[in-house]
Coordinates of C-alpha atoms in Angstrom, one line a residue:
Q18 CA -102.7 114.4 -98.3
A19 CA -100.3 112.6 -96.6
A20 CA -102.3 113.2 -93.4
T21 CA -105.9 112.3 -95.5
A22 CA -103.4 109.0 -95.2
H23 CA -103.2 108.4 -91.7
G24 CA -106.9 109.8 -91.1
N25 CA -108.2 107.3 -93.3
V26 CA -106.9 104.5 -91.1
G27 CA -106.6 106.2 -88.2
L28 CA -102.5 106.7 -87.9
C29 CA -103.9 110.2 -86.7
L30 CA -103.9 110.0 -83.5
E31 CA -106.5 112.4 -81.8
A32 CA -102.9 115.2 -80.9
P33 CA -103.6 118.2 -78.3
C34 CA -100.7 119.8 -79.6
A35 CA -101.6 120.0 -83.5
M36 CA -103.3 123.2 -81.4
G37 CA -101.4 126.4 -80.4
N38 CA -98.3 126.7 -78.6
F39 CA -99.3 124.0 -76.3
C40 CA -95.6 123.1 -76.2
S41 CA -94.1 125.9 -75.4
S42 CA -92.7 127.0 -72.0
R43 CA -95.2 127.4 -69.3
A44 CA -94.8 129.5 -65.9
D45 CA -98.4 129.4 -64.7
P46 CA -99.5 126.4 -62.1
E47 CA -102.7 126.1 -63.9
D48 CA -101.2 125.6 -67.4
S49 CA -98.9 123.5 -67.3
R50 CA -101.3 121.4 -65.9
Q51 CA -103.1 121.8 -69.2
Q52 CA -100.7 120.7 -70.8
Y53 CA -99.6 118.0 -68.6
E54 CA -103.0 116.8 -69.0
K55 CA -103.2 117.0 -73.2
Y56 CA -99.5 115.3 -72.6
T57 CA -100.8 112.5 -71.4
F58 CA -103.5 112.4 -73.4
L59 CA -101.2 111.8 -76.4
R60 CA -99.2 109.3 -74.6
Q61 CA -101.8 107.6 -73.9
Q62 CA -102.9 107.3 -77.1
I63 CA -99.1 106.6 -77.9
L64 CA -99.2 103.9 -75.8
S65 CA -102.1 101.7 -76.8
K66 CA -100.7 102.5 -80.9
L67 CA -97.7 100.8 -79.4
S68 CA -99.7 98.1 -77.3
D69 CA -101.3 95.9 -79.1
E70 CA -102.2 95.1 -83.4
V71 CA -103.4 98.4 -84.0
L72 CA -100.3 100.0 -85.1
A73 CA -99.1 96.7 -88.1
N74 CA -102.7 97.3 -89.7
E75 CA -102.7 100.5 -90.0
C76 CA -99.7 101.4 -91.3
G77 CA -99.9 97.5 -93.8
H78 CA -103.3 99.7 -95.0
L79 CA -101.7 102.9 -94.8
Y80 CA -98.7 101.3 -96.4
A81 CA -100.4 99.5 -99.7
E82 CA -102.3 102.9 -99.7
E83 CA -100.0 105.5 -100.6
C84 CA -98.2 101.9 -102.9
R85 CA -101.8 102.5 -104.9
R86 CA -101.7 106.4 -105.1
R87 CA -98.3 106.7 -106.3
K88 CA -98.9 103.1 -108.8
V89 CA -95.8 101.7 -107.0
S90 CA -94.3 97.8 -105.3
A91 CA -92.6 99.5 -103.0
L92 CA -92.1 102.7 -101.3
S93 CA -88.5 104.3 -100.5
K94 CA -87.2 106.3 -97.5
A95 CA -88.5 109.1 -98.8
H96 CA -91.8 108.1 -99.5
W97 CA -91.4 107.1 -95.9
E98 CA -90.7 111.2 -95.1
E99 CA -93.2 112.5 -97.0
V100 CA -96.1 110.2 -95.7
C101 CA -95.3 110.4 -92.0
F102 CA -93.5 114.4 -91.8
P103 CA -97.2 115.5 -89.9
F104 CA -97.5 112.2 -88.9
I105 CA -94.3 112.8 -86.6
L106 CA -94.8 116.3 -86.2
R107 CA -98.0 115.6 -84.6
V108 CA -96.4 113.0 -82.5
S109 CA -93.8 114.9 -81.3
C110 CA -95.6 118.4 -80.7
N111 CA -94.2 119.8 -83.0
D112 CA -90.6 119.6 -81.0
P113 CA -88.0 119.9 -83.5
Q114 CA -86.3 118.0 -81.6
T115 CA -88.2 115.2 -81.2
Q116 CA -88.5 115.5 -85.2
Q117 CA -84.7 115.1 -84.9
R118 CA -84.5 111.7 -83.1
I119 CA -87.1 110.6 -84.8
W120 CA -85.3 110.7 -88.4
Q121 CA -81.4 110.0 -87.3
A122 CA -82.8 106.8 -85.9
V123 CA -83.8 106.0 -89.0
E124 CA -81.1 107.1 -90.5
E125 CA -79.8 104.9 -87.8
V126 CA -81.2 101.8 -88.2
Y127 CA -81.8 102.0 -92.0
P128 CA -79.5 103.5 -93.7
G129 CA -79.3 104.5 -97.3
P130 CA -80.9 106.9 -100.0
P131 CA -83.9 108.5 -100.4
E132 CA -84.7 105.9 -102.9
R133 CA -84.1 103.1 -101.0
P134 CA -86.9 100.3 -101.2
V135 CA -88.7 100.4 -98.1
N136 CA -91.0 96.5 -97.3
E137 CA -94.4 96.8 -95.8
A138 CA -92.2 95.6 -92.6
T139 CA -90.0 97.8 -91.8
F140 CA -92.8 101.3 -93.2
I141 CA -94.2 99.1 -89.5
E142 CA -90.8 98.6 -87.9
F143 CA -90.7 103.1 -89.1
H144 CA -93.7 103.9 -87.4
R145 CA -93.2 101.7 -84.6
L146 CA -89.6 104.0 -83.7
A147 CA -90.9 107.2 -84.3
L148 CA -93.7 106.2 -81.2
T149 CA -91.7 104.9 -79.0
L150 CA -88.7 108.4 -79.0
A151 CA -92.0 110.2 -79.0
E152 CA -93.4 108.9 -76.3
Q153 CA -90.4 108.7 -74.1
D154 CA -89.6 112.7 -75.0
L155 CA -93.9 112.6 -73.6
R156 CA -92.5 110.8 -70.6
Q157 CA -90.0 113.2 -69.7
R158 CA -91.3 116.2 -70.6
I159 CA -95.0 115.2 -68.1
A160 CA -91.9 114.1 -65.4
K161 CA -90.0 117.9 -65.7
L162 CA -93.9 119.4 -65.0
K163 CA -95.1 117.4 -62.3
D164 CA -91.0 118.7 -61.0
K165 CA -91.4 121.8 -62.2
W166 CA -95.5 122.2 -60.4
P167 CA -96.2 119.2 -57.9
S168 CA -99.1 121.0 -56.2
G169 CA -100.2 122.2 -60.2
V170 CA -100.7 118.5 -61.7
S171 CA -100.7 116.3 -58.7
G172 CA -104.9 115.9 -59.2
V173 CA -104.4 115.1 -62.8
A174 CA -104.0 111.0 -62.8
P175 CA -100.9 109.7 -65.6

């Protein structure tokens, strides 16, 4: 249900990470090049979401939709986690370390029990934080691939 809600408002990034095990380590330069292209594509999508008002608009619609669906006036931290779990899986390329960084960062900036209310502005900032951390991790992965296979990924524009 949460993934459908994200898809309805456009937060569903066209994340190639959902396909197979593309996020795993590869020894082949061609596989590394393909991985590089996929990471770069996802990173560009994330940067696009972060660079304009699209994120706020989409999150605002998602927040209102989820409040209506759940028949509540405000979502809780637990609701946010449930709604955003598929989204975080996609932007993290299913990487447990990235996911942990996101969940931990949210807890650090917004400590408290799962029942703690989350207003729309905080909901938007949680998404922004998740995207920012995912982008940082993707940037590091891209740099590692460039270092590992400079000739194998050099033909791909960053």
